[in-house]
Amino acid sequence: MPHTRTRNPSPIPEVTWDSGLKEMNETWKGAVACLGVAIFFVMTIGIIYWQVVDQPSKNWILKGSFSGLIWDRRTHSLIIQTLTEDKTFVEIDVGNFPTLEVSFVKNLCWLNKTEFCYTWDSIADLKISLESEYSPGTECYSIHWIPLHCQVDLKDCFSMDNISWYGGAGVRAQNWPINNVNIALQPFVVSNLRNNPTGFGSVLERYFLGSSGVALFIAQDIPVHISIDSRKHFCLQTPLSTELVPLQYMVCVGNNIKTVHQEVGSQLSQLPRELPNTHILRLPFWKLLANADSGAKVERELRTFFNRLKRHKLGEGVISINEHSTTILSDMDHESFYGRKKSTLRHTRDLPRVKLLNISITLSPYTSVDTRQFQTSLQEGREDYWLSLPSKTDGYLVPLLTKWKGKFSVKLNITNHAAVNWFLDQVSSLQAKLGVEYITLEGGEGNPFTEQALEPPKTLSGDEYISLFAEIAAKIGNSSIITAGTRSNHLPLFVRMSPLQSDWSYSGIKGIIPSILHYSLLGYNFFIPDAVGGSLSSEFVTDEELFIRWLQIATFLPVISFRTPPWVCGDRVLNLTRSYILKHQDSVVPLIIQYAEEWVSQGRPVFRPVWWISPDDPVTYTIDDEFLIGDEVRKPYSLQLLLGKLLFCVMLVAPVTERGEVQRDIYLPGSEYQWMDTNNGKVFDGGTLLENYSVPLEEVAVFQRRCS
């Protein structure tokens, strides 16, 4: 049997080897663990450094042909810049962006290079589309926020840093630009500034224009609130609602402010533009403050005032009466039905005399509940002629009560065709009875539903009533005057400006030119300015200097309107009034009519800011006491030779709006142009600031630019 040799694999006992191995493992484990912690720490520091320091804070989201949209994750802002990043058009602070570590770069629409989509779970969806074909020479970005539940507060703010903003809505103390305005967050709808002096009033469009060459359009059919924080930003915000209310708007950019406005701003209305009755432009408007309780007394005061105008040689004009006097005149014949037969012959005899006068009457969609007209409508089952609510029990309609000029009243249901036709018939009968052509329709602003915290029907949400009321005014005729306008700048109507204070502030004379520029920028070129000297006070203007300086501005507007008769202020004011009325008729009206045709065909404003000539000159962006009439419409050179004289194609008006001043600084835009002072014939180069330029009390500085 073979001998088998036993082999010892190691001289070290097994137990000793195992113990050593375990000891080495523990040592290495500790070292490896420390190394792992160190590596993890270094990696964490690296990631944090990459996120905070090394990673770019700005990411391009969309790129067009010359502009692009950037997300700045540090400031939570959307920024539209040129692709070369040498110019910022606008910076939008996204107020509803949640504080998350996730970078704003994930594009859920990555297959489409003209769209950017992003979703925050349970918060909001965002979609941005590049509309490069919206208009030649511009690029537009459509921004659409959709909340995912009702508690989401959508809010975007537009910075005022290095940008002057214009447009939007009129305010009590109008500024140009709006950067110096302070408005608390409120619904972006027209309100009556007499009742709500801190609201938005008179003329409103969902359009803002920035000096950097940016235009903002807010979606029309979506409710929105707006606030303006002076010199910081203005914000769009969705209202509190039980529904999912989106925030939707479009931002367009172009080469400069003039270019972008001409390309996209002129498209505020897609409907054909029509001119109102331009014969009105030659007629001063005289507001008669009649204090009468009968038609005969109103008629007598009308004839007396007419004779005074004639005696003072103030020419042909329109005498405007308020709604109370209009109602008294319209009821003259009705007095005979209530047993007053003694006065019937007198009333019949007086009415033809009223027809001989050129008067403007005032009407509204309100009817007092104590009138026979309202009582008859109830008796005849026409409750639906008024804004109403259905009864919760029986389902019959209950007219909504509101207050109009101190009386409990109801308001015409403008969505009821039968009610509208009835109202138009009433107006037509009154026109025939009194022989009037000019009618002022006031009271379109104000919503009885929201006044009583009720949800209005969708057909009357926002400013729908004002738009529909303007359409009624247009049906009455092209000599109609409305007191509020939105989405109606294409209609052949005049808009009466909000009343101003009789002082030298932006609520008074200083606010006239900013208001002119605001109205015209939004397409409302035909307006009836507030009366010379202001009409917010119940008293006549006694400040002679204020009256004269106000009159000088009004001379270059579509219509001169008076409430304080000039003879109240003495012979000096009376003589100046005659002179400026003639100047308005002979020199200003033909120029306005000429540029009105350009507005109809191209949508360009008749009254233009100084930056219209120098859109790249920052000095012009804040000039609020000068304005232009017309620009760049030139007659053929052969016609200039035929006339044998130098032609001028634009007028610059620079009135004095400071008390006690007989000199002022005047900036003449356009370094490539020359300007001539029409008072003394002196010629100056454009791009020049005329310091302490002499403007005596009886003069207004007017310069004409030579046509090339």
XYZ file of C-alpha atoms in Angstrom:
708
model
C 0.000 0.000 0.000
C 1.659 3.083 -0.983
C 2.649 5.582 1.668
C 0.805 8.736 1.583
C 2.607 11.993 2.490
C 0.595 14.591 4.327
C 1.273 18.265 3.195
C 0.922 21.307 5.472
C -0.186 24.230 3.169
C 1.159 26.893 5.524
C 3.477 27.114 8.436
C 1.089 29.603 10.081
C -1.768 28.102 12.018
C -5.191 28.765 10.481
C -6.536 30.514 13.478
C -3.682 33.046 13.380
C -4.219 33.725 9.666
C -7.950 34.232 10.043
C -7.508 36.693 12.872
C -4.978 38.743 10.916
C -7.175 38.812 7.877
C -10.078 40.130 9.913
C -7.869 42.800 11.439
C -6.713 43.909 7.966
C -10.282 44.019 6.671
C -11.404 46.345 9.470
C -8.464 48.662 8.791
C -9.119 48.760 5.088
C -12.824 49.177 5.638
C -12.211 52.288 7.693
C -9.856 53.699 5.097
C -12.231 52.956 2.255
C -15.141 54.452 4.201
C -13.196 57.646 4.825
C -12.207 57.789 1.200
C -15.826 57.293 0.129
C -17.020 60.075 2.412
C -14.316 62.344 1.042
C -15.257 61.532 -2.561
C -18.959 62.057 -1.804
C -18.179 65.389 -0.145
C -16.090 66.510 -3.122
C -18.811 65.425 -5.550
C -21.465 67.284 -3.531
C -19.351 70.427 -3.497
C -18.822 70.015 -7.232
C -22.511 69.631 -7.944
C -23.374 72.625 -5.780
C -20.640 74.649 -7.477
C -21.953 73.608 -10.906
C -25.511 74.520 -10.003
C -24.720 77.776 -8.268
C -21.550 79.059 -9.900
C -20.546 77.185 -12.994
C -23.972 76.529 -14.538
C -25.179 79.481 -16.673
C -27.889 81.485 -14.892
C -29.515 82.247 -18.239
C -30.824 79.725 -20.716
C -32.150 80.386 -24.201
C -35.675 78.990 -24.508
C -36.647 80.124 -28.003
C -34.773 81.884 -30.782
C -36.178 83.859 -33.698
C -34.388 85.539 -36.576
C -33.169 88.534 -34.548
C -34.544 88.038 -31.031
C -34.813 85.282 -28.465
C -36.434 84.419 -25.162
C -34.196 83.744 -22.162
C -34.972 82.239 -18.776
C -32.979 83.793 -15.923
C -33.190 81.258 -13.121
C -31.664 83.610 -10.522
C -34.298 86.313 -10.896
C -37.091 84.002 -12.091
C -37.530 86.231 -15.147
C -38.285 85.797 -18.809
C -36.116 88.146 -20.875
C -36.474 88.979 -24.545
C -33.167 90.105 -26.042
C -31.496 90.413 -29.401
C -29.579 87.267 -30.329
C -26.350 89.226 -29.911
C -27.507 90.106 -26.365
C -26.676 93.779 -26.924
C -30.258 94.942 -26.372
C -32.959 93.925 -23.908
C -36.507 94.472 -25.125
C -38.330 93.499 -21.945
C -37.885 91.647 -18.666
C -40.892 89.808 -17.232
C -40.808 88.802 -13.587
C -42.723 85.524 -13.384
C -44.446 85.949 -10.049
C -46.037 82.503 -9.957
C -42.813 80.546 -10.531
C -42.388 78.111 -7.613
C -39.160 78.007 -5.631
C -37.782 74.696 -6.866
C -34.310 73.375 -7.536
C -35.370 72.248 -11.006
C -33.836 74.405 -13.731
C -36.276 76.017 -16.150
C -34.857 74.335 -19.256
C -36.951 71.212 -19.816
C -38.864 71.705 -23.040
C -41.813 69.343 -23.313
C -42.407 70.591 -26.881
C -38.850 69.833 -27.966
C -39.971 68.470 -31.353
C -41.236 71.949 -32.267
C -38.495 74.585 -32.271
C -41.046 77.438 -32.223
C -42.707 76.328 -28.969
C -41.652 75.881 -25.384
C -43.764 73.949 -22.880
C -43.256 73.349 -19.185
C -45.355 71.853 -16.412
C -45.128 72.158 -12.647
C -47.055 69.339 -11.047
C -50.283 70.577 -9.415
C -49.347 74.207 -10.047
C -49.451 75.450 -13.652
C -48.747 74.703 -17.278
C -46.815 77.139 -19.446
C -46.750 77.301 -23.224
C -44.741 79.889 -25.177
C -45.012 80.103 -28.962
C -42.841 82.110 -31.327
C -45.140 83.862 -33.811
C -42.490 85.031 -36.279
C -45.013 85.559 -39.071
C -47.352 87.768 -37.022
C -46.188 90.929 -38.770
C -43.234 91.804 -41.033
C -40.279 93.282 -39.171
C -41.460 92.024 -35.782
C -41.292 88.830 -33.746
C -44.006 87.943 -31.279
C -44.060 85.554 -28.341
C -47.424 84.185 -27.226
C -47.337 83.356 -23.508
C -50.105 81.225 -22.044
C -50.304 80.208 -18.380
C -52.939 77.653 -17.316
C -53.486 77.033 -13.587
C -53.990 73.431 -12.510
C -56.160 74.325 -9.518
C -58.155 77.350 -8.348
C -55.717 78.442 -5.631
C -52.908 79.175 -8.094
C -52.153 82.894 -8.321
C -50.900 83.715 -11.814
C -48.964 86.977 -11.883
C -46.413 88.383 -14.340
C -44.767 91.787 -13.898
C -43.154 93.917 -16.614
C -40.093 95.842 -15.538
C -39.799 99.605 -15.986
C -36.011 99.577 -15.709
C -34.672 101.541 -18.693
C -38.069 101.305 -20.433
C -40.779 103.950 -20.724
C -44.263 102.437 -21.017
C -47.349 103.896 -22.677
C -50.934 102.847 -23.361
C -53.272 100.716 -21.305
C -55.948 102.888 -19.721
C -56.567 106.493 -18.881
C -56.261 107.601 -15.240
C -57.301 110.671 -13.260
C -53.817 112.268 -13.254
C -52.597 111.121 -16.683
C -48.843 110.768 -17.122
C -46.757 110.191 -20.239
C -45.168 107.693 -19.910
C -47.106 105.780 -17.240
C -43.930 105.032 -15.257
C -44.809 107.631 -12.619
C -48.342 106.317 -12.055
C -49.400 104.345 -8.978
C -52.493 102.164 -9.340
C -53.563 99.515 -6.828
C -54.425 96.053 -8.147
C -57.936 96.132 -9.613
C -59.967 94.789 -12.538
C -58.719 96.161 -15.843
C -62.024 97.722 -16.888
C -63.271 101.254 -17.518
C -64.768 102.997 -14.510
C -66.308 106.408 -13.984
C -63.454 108.540 -12.637
C -65.905 110.861 -10.888
C -67.057 107.966 -8.719
C -63.778 106.037 -8.703
C -60.893 108.522 -9.032
C -58.287 105.803 -8.415
C -59.590 103.521 -11.173
C -59.074 103.140 -14.903
C -61.197 105.461 -16.977
C -62.482 106.811 -20.255
C -60.379 105.021 -22.894
C -58.909 101.567 -22.340
C -57.254 99.004 -24.580
C -55.373 95.845 -23.636
C -52.263 97.207 -25.289
C -49.033 98.576 -23.818
C -46.070 99.975 -25.741
C -42.480 100.191 -24.494
C -39.692 102.541 -25.592
C -37.309 99.610 -26.195
C -39.407 98.507 -29.162
C -41.795 96.161 -27.360
C -45.576 95.872 -27.513
C -47.831 93.909 -25.164
C -51.275 92.584 -26.107
C -53.417 91.049 -23.367
C -56.007 88.474 -24.450
C -59.402 90.167 -24.785
C -61.799 87.570 -23.430
C -59.940 86.633 -20.251
C -60.500 88.604 -17.018
C -57.353 90.237 -15.702
C -56.358 92.594 -12.898
C -53.581 95.148 -13.302
C -51.493 97.162 -10.874
C -48.872 99.831 -11.556
C -46.020 100.364 -9.110
C -44.396 103.680 -9.930
C -40.988 103.386 -11.611
C -40.761 99.665 -10.829
C -43.183 97.584 -12.866
C -46.772 96.958 -13.844
C -48.304 93.557 -13.211
C -50.924 91.322 -14.790
C -52.731 89.022 -12.391
C -55.625 86.609 -12.609
C -58.595 87.349 -10.321
C -59.799 85.067 -7.575
C -62.264 82.654 -9.100
C -63.877 79.279 -8.681
C -62.878 78.583 -12.275
C -59.440 77.960 -13.756
C -58.673 81.412 -15.146
C -55.647 81.473 -17.486
C -53.224 84.331 -18.028
C -52.583 84.926 -21.701
C -50.776 87.665 -23.565
C -48.514 88.306 -26.539
C -45.247 90.245 -26.532
C -43.991 91.638 -29.856
C -40.592 93.216 -30.471
C -39.211 95.273 -33.318
C -36.393 97.581 -34.285
C -37.725 100.526 -32.259
C -40.864 101.837 -30.617
C -42.247 103.440 -33.766
C -41.646 100.363 -35.905
C -43.332 97.952 -33.525
C -46.334 100.260 -33.072
C -46.783 100.720 -36.811
C -46.487 96.991 -37.429
C -48.657 95.617 -34.640
C -50.164 98.505 -32.665
C -52.064 99.773 -35.686
C -53.845 96.396 -35.708
C -55.625 97.054 -32.409
C -58.816 96.667 -34.406
C -59.020 94.386 -37.426
C -62.214 96.079 -38.589
C -62.248 98.861 -41.224
C -61.801 102.297 -39.679
C -64.383 105.008 -40.354
C -64.253 108.765 -39.863
C -66.881 110.569 -37.797
C -68.569 113.735 -39.000
C -65.552 116.029 -39.398
C -67.833 119.081 -39.706
C -67.913 119.036 -35.905
C -64.224 119.986 -35.841
C -65.026 123.542 -36.937
C -67.643 124.081 -34.224
C -66.769 125.111 -30.671
C -68.806 123.282 -28.028
C -70.432 125.450 -25.352
C -71.718 123.667 -22.252
C -74.873 125.342 -20.943
C -75.329 125.060 -17.191
C -79.106 125.389 -17.272
C -80.854 125.548 -13.914
C -84.424 125.054 -15.018
C -87.401 122.934 -13.993
C -89.477 123.236 -17.171
C -88.988 122.889 -20.886
C -89.934 126.504 -21.453
C -87.194 127.697 -19.087
C -84.601 125.462 -20.722
C -85.583 126.779 -24.138
C -85.384 130.365 -22.885
C -81.914 129.819 -21.436
C -80.803 128.250 -24.719
C -81.965 131.263 -26.715
C -80.375 133.683 -24.241
C -77.041 131.900 -24.394
C -77.199 131.713 -28.191
C -77.809 135.467 -28.397
C -74.815 136.120 -26.139
C -72.546 134.065 -28.385
C -73.819 136.022 -31.341
C -73.426 139.376 -29.594
C -69.817 138.573 -28.622
C -69.058 137.517 -32.215
C -67.952 134.015 -31.276
C -69.319 132.489 -34.454
C -71.281 129.320 -35.016
C -71.053 126.628 -32.377
C -72.858 123.814 -30.614
C -74.650 124.417 -27.308
C -74.451 121.287 -25.185
C -77.070 120.509 -22.533
C -76.937 117.827 -19.855
C -79.210 114.812 -19.398
C -81.529 116.608 -16.970
C -82.248 119.441 -19.426
C -82.615 116.920 -22.250
C -85.235 115.009 -20.268
C -87.165 118.202 -19.538
C -87.196 119.151 -23.221
C -88.244 115.670 -24.273
C -91.190 115.754 -21.830
C -92.565 119.105 -23.003
C -95.384 117.605 -25.067
C -96.263 115.095 -22.371
C -97.335 117.843 -19.967
C -100.561 118.337 -21.954
C -101.523 114.716 -21.212
C -101.619 115.476 -17.492
C -104.103 118.359 -17.673
C -101.683 121.264 -18.279
C -103.507 122.459 -21.348
C -102.710 126.122 -20.707
C -99.068 125.507 -21.534
C -99.693 123.348 -24.603
C -99.789 126.214 -27.070
C -96.676 127.766 -25.627
C -94.767 124.483 -25.787
C -95.866 123.885 -29.349
C -94.770 127.387 -30.271
C -91.385 127.065 -28.508
C -90.303 123.744 -29.998
C -89.646 125.160 -33.489
C -87.396 127.757 -31.839
C -85.368 124.979 -30.236
C -84.968 123.417 -33.659
C -83.386 126.615 -34.958
C -80.580 126.300 -32.403
C -77.544 124.072 -32.917
C -77.671 121.997 -29.745
C -76.234 118.744 -28.466
C -78.375 116.652 -26.128
C -77.247 114.081 -23.567
C -78.759 110.637 -23.031
C -77.863 107.542 -21.030
C -78.979 103.902 -20.768
C -80.322 104.580 -17.262
C -83.978 105.157 -16.401
C -85.150 106.302 -12.986
C -87.571 103.897 -11.299
C -89.978 106.777 -10.542
C -90.527 107.598 -14.221
C -93.640 106.725 -16.178
C -91.385 105.089 -18.760
C -90.155 102.459 -16.297
C -93.593 101.866 -14.790
C -95.064 101.310 -18.240
C -92.386 98.751 -19.082
C -93.355 96.729 -15.991
C -97.055 96.951 -16.754
C -96.438 95.716 -20.287
C -94.247 92.819 -19.152
C -91.023 94.241 -20.542
C -88.849 93.643 -17.480
C -86.245 92.080 -19.762
C -85.618 95.513 -21.284
C -83.497 96.197 -18.181
C -80.557 94.341 -16.706
C -82.286 91.789 -14.497
C -81.964 88.630 -12.445
C -84.469 85.754 -12.364
C -86.413 85.326 -9.147
C -85.266 82.297 -7.145
C -88.841 81.224 -6.399
C -91.092 82.097 -9.326
C -88.486 82.599 -12.057
C -89.754 86.006 -13.169
C -87.220 88.743 -13.941
C -86.346 91.337 -11.328
C -84.587 94.487 -12.696
C -81.323 95.292 -10.940
C -81.405 98.543 -9.010
C -78.456 100.906 -9.162
C -77.876 104.609 -8.590
C -77.411 107.073 -11.429
C -76.915 110.750 -10.607
C -78.406 110.311 -7.156
C -81.543 108.429 -8.215
C -82.416 104.762 -8.014
C -82.415 103.575 -11.595
C -82.344 100.584 -13.913
C -79.989 100.113 -16.855
C -80.888 99.172 -20.417
C -80.379 95.489 -21.247
C -78.088 96.013 -24.174
C -78.067 92.314 -25.066
C -81.829 92.344 -25.729
C -82.416 93.259 -29.394
C -85.984 94.402 -28.717
C -84.754 96.707 -25.938
C -82.018 98.133 -28.171
C -84.489 98.792 -30.996
C -86.856 100.460 -28.534
C -83.997 102.693 -27.294
C -83.008 103.619 -30.860
C -86.626 104.482 -31.658
C -86.754 106.757 -28.611
C -83.579 108.536 -29.724
C -84.831 108.913 -33.303
C -88.134 110.413 -32.132
C -86.299 112.864 -29.880
C -83.970 113.888 -32.695
C -86.921 114.614 -34.953
C -88.761 116.455 -32.208
C -85.877 118.732 -31.232
C -84.129 118.837 -34.595
C -80.758 117.843 -33.096
C -77.858 116.151 -34.821
C -75.320 115.878 -32.011
C -75.983 113.398 -29.215
C -73.784 112.519 -26.252
C -74.311 109.042 -24.808
C -72.927 108.778 -21.301
C -73.149 106.052 -18.689
C -71.762 103.110 -20.634
C -69.246 102.470 -17.867
C -70.385 100.789 -14.668
C -71.755 97.277 -14.180
C -74.780 96.851 -11.846
C -73.915 93.165 -11.430
C -70.392 93.698 -10.086
C -71.581 96.682 -8.016
C -73.705 94.222 -6.055
C -71.032 91.491 -5.992
C -72.982 89.404 -8.501
C -71.470 87.389 -11.322
C -72.515 89.054 -14.595
C -73.539 86.955 -17.587
C -70.633 86.226 -19.926
C -72.173 88.496 -22.565
C -71.740 91.418 -20.150
C -68.463 90.511 -18.456
C -65.629 93.027 -18.299
C -66.172 95.985 -20.627
C -68.628 94.269 -22.994
C -71.356 96.782 -22.149
C -69.174 99.710 -23.195
C -68.319 98.076 -26.528
C -71.948 97.276 -27.288
C -73.045 100.757 -26.228
C -70.530 102.269 -28.662
C -72.061 100.189 -31.457
C -75.466 101.651 -30.585
C -73.963 105.143 -30.715
C -72.598 104.417 -34.195
C -76.068 103.307 -35.326
C -77.487 106.637 -34.179
C -75.069 108.456 -36.490
C -71.510 109.633 -37.080
C -72.095 112.762 -34.984
C -72.498 110.744 -31.779
C -70.288 111.319 -28.751
C -69.507 108.636 -26.162
C -67.868 109.025 -22.763
C -65.948 105.739 -22.680
C -64.311 103.589 -25.319
C -62.784 100.148 -25.553
C -62.438 98.019 -28.693
C -64.351 100.772 -30.524
C -61.645 102.972 -32.075
C -62.732 101.870 -35.573
C -66.227 103.337 -35.168
C -67.151 106.808 -36.518
C -67.557 108.346 -33.068
C -66.217 111.118 -30.872
C -65.071 110.329 -27.326
C -65.531 112.910 -24.599
C -62.500 113.174 -22.343
C -62.773 112.828 -18.578
C -63.302 116.078 -16.636
C -60.211 117.752 -15.204
C -59.505 119.974 -12.235
C -59.123 123.717 -12.708
C -55.468 123.839 -11.682
C -51.891 123.406 -12.924
C -51.408 119.767 -11.844
C -51.520 116.498 -13.815
C -55.159 116.296 -12.749
C -55.576 119.627 -14.510
C -53.770 121.406 -17.336
C -50.592 119.285 -17.156
C -52.645 116.166 -17.823
C -54.066 117.401 -21.151
C -51.123 116.535 -23.428
C -50.504 113.115 -21.809
C -54.224 112.409 -22.352
C -54.052 113.548 -25.981
C -51.121 111.232 -26.667
C -52.762 108.348 -24.808
C -56.049 108.644 -26.730
C -54.361 108.964 -30.099
C -51.899 106.123 -29.479
C -54.848 103.797 -28.820
C -56.617 104.947 -31.989
C -59.096 107.438 -30.499
C -58.064 110.482 -32.513
C -61.446 112.204 -32.471
C -62.151 113.338 -28.958
C -63.967 116.193 -27.281
C -61.448 117.553 -24.767
C -62.562 118.772 -21.382
C -63.754 122.354 -21.259
C -61.172 125.141 -21.277
C -60.147 125.702 -17.677
C -61.496 122.310 -16.506
C -65.011 121.207 -15.597
C -64.624 119.081 -12.473
C -65.552 122.045 -10.292
C -69.070 123.438 -10.291
C -67.692 126.982 -10.437
C -66.536 129.031 -13.405
C -62.787 129.444 -13.945
C -61.538 132.729 -12.513
C -57.803 132.260 -13.173
C -57.217 134.284 -16.358
C -53.747 132.858 -16.955
C -55.001 129.275 -16.582
C -57.864 129.946 -19.003
C -55.520 131.407 -21.650
C -52.873 128.668 -21.414
C -55.620 126.007 -21.516
C -57.224 127.679 -24.529
C -53.881 127.645 -26.350
C -53.637 123.857 -26.004
C -57.282 123.304 -26.992
C -56.729 125.301 -30.188
C -54.661 122.427 -31.594
C -57.114 119.680 -30.643
C -60.039 118.312 -32.686
C -62.633 120.467 -30.896
C -62.507 123.470 -28.574
C -64.902 122.994 -25.673
C -66.063 125.655 -23.202
C -67.865 125.632 -19.898
C -66.758 129.013 -18.586
C -67.961 131.678 -21.069
C -64.921 133.787 -22.075
C -66.765 137.057 -21.466
C -66.790 136.141 -17.758
C -62.996 136.599 -17.733
C -62.974 140.029 -19.392
C -62.238 141.610 -22.788
C -58.662 140.349 -23.034
C -59.732 136.714 -22.743
C -62.714 137.321 -25.027
C -60.529 138.762 -27.793
C -58.002 135.932 -27.472
C -60.827 133.382 -27.636
C -62.075 134.835 -30.930
C -58.527 134.766 -32.305
C -57.796 131.168 -31.301
C -61.149 129.891 -32.581
C -60.301 131.334 -35.998
C -56.795 129.860 -35.847
C -58.261 126.474 -35.030
C -60.718 126.635 -37.923
C -58.297 127.990 -40.529
C -55.012 126.239 -39.704
C -55.547 123.268 -37.404
C -58.727 121.614 -38.691
C -57.431 121.181 -42.286
C -54.260 119.550 -40.918
C -56.230 117.172 -38.682
C -58.495 116.163 -41.559
C -55.440 115.535 -43.762
C -53.868 113.173 -41.237
C -57.222 111.613 -40.408
C -57.141 110.028 -43.847
C -53.727 108.563 -43.022
C -55.163 107.117 -39.827
C -58.024 105.475 -41.756
C -55.703 103.896 -44.319
C -52.657 103.053 -42.170
C -53.719 103.309 -38.531
C -51.157 105.963 -37.635
C -52.116 108.399 -34.873
C -53.048 111.970 -35.766
C -51.536 113.417 -32.578
C -48.059 111.997 -32.092
C -45.423 112.004 -29.364
C -42.063 113.635 -30.000
C -40.405 110.210 -30.206
C -42.362 109.551 -33.405
C -39.729 111.548 -35.294
C -36.777 110.296 -33.203
C -37.698 106.784 -31.997
C -34.105 106.001 -31.005
C -33.568 109.206 -29.034
C -34.021 108.510 -25.282
C -34.536 112.218 -24.605
C -37.907 112.075 -26.365
C -39.343 109.203 -24.314
C -40.347 111.327 -21.316
C -41.397 114.584 -23.015
C -44.981 115.111 -21.871
C -45.549 118.793 -22.666
C -45.043 118.764 -26.454
C -46.857 116.944 -29.237
C -46.860 116.633 -33.014
C -49.657 116.826 -35.542
C -48.828 114.641 -38.516
C -45.519 113.568 -39.986
C -43.954 112.491 -43.241
C -46.891 113.021 -45.604
C -45.372 115.057 -48.400
C -46.905 116.689 -51.433
C -45.171 116.096 -54.772
C -42.151 118.297 -55.401
C -43.779 119.612 -58.603
C -46.685 120.849 -56.501
C -44.253 122.722 -54.268
C -42.851 124.485 -57.334
C -46.368 125.203 -58.567
C -47.306 126.826 -55.281
C -44.041 128.727 -55.312
C -43.456 128.399 -51.586
C -41.838 126.127 -49.028
C -44.193 123.473 -47.682
C -44.267 122.129 -44.132
C -45.423 118.645 -43.274
C -45.527 118.462 -39.479
C -46.443 120.781 -36.633
C -44.871 120.699 -33.166
C -46.872 122.342 -30.381
C -45.118 123.287 -27.135
C -47.515 125.183 -24.833
C -46.719 126.524 -21.378
C -48.234 124.481 -18.537
C -46.465 126.083 -15.566
C -48.095 128.909 -13.637
C -46.475 132.308 -14.065
C -43.987 131.191 -16.731
C -43.373 133.136 -19.956
C -40.487 130.940 -21.088
C -39.823 127.213 -21.234
C -37.398 124.570 -22.510
C -38.349 123.127 -25.904
C -36.788 120.051 -27.480
C -36.815 119.894 -31.286
C -36.429 116.248 -32.392
C -34.712 114.870 -35.480
C -31.139 115.997 -35.990
C -31.597 115.682 -39.769
C -34.451 118.214 -39.845
C -34.924 121.942 -39.448
C -37.729 123.622 -37.530
C -39.215 127.090 -37.956
C -40.929 129.046 -35.184
C -44.242 130.169 -36.687
C -44.370 133.214 -34.401
C -41.090 134.831 -35.455
C -39.764 132.863 -38.457
C -36.565 131.728 -36.710
C -35.137 128.411 -37.928
C -33.432 125.854 -35.665
C -31.714 122.531 -36.235
C -33.368 119.390 -34.958
C -31.890 117.535 -32.005
C -31.634 120.887 -30.228
C -32.834 121.878 -26.760
C -33.990 125.480 -26.716
C -33.495 126.544 -23.111
C -35.668 129.249 -21.537
C -37.323 129.946 -24.880
C -39.584 132.986 -24.747
C -43.339 132.209 -24.849
C -45.351 135.273 -23.760
C -48.754 134.746 -22.190
C -50.640 135.593 -25.369
C -48.580 133.204 -27.513
C -48.134 129.464 -27.854
C -44.891 128.026 -29.224
C -45.560 126.279 -32.540
C -42.834 124.963 -34.840
C -43.177 123.577 -38.328
C -40.761 121.086 -39.831
C -39.625 121.605 -43.385
C -40.539 118.828 -45.801
C -37.597 117.264 -47.603
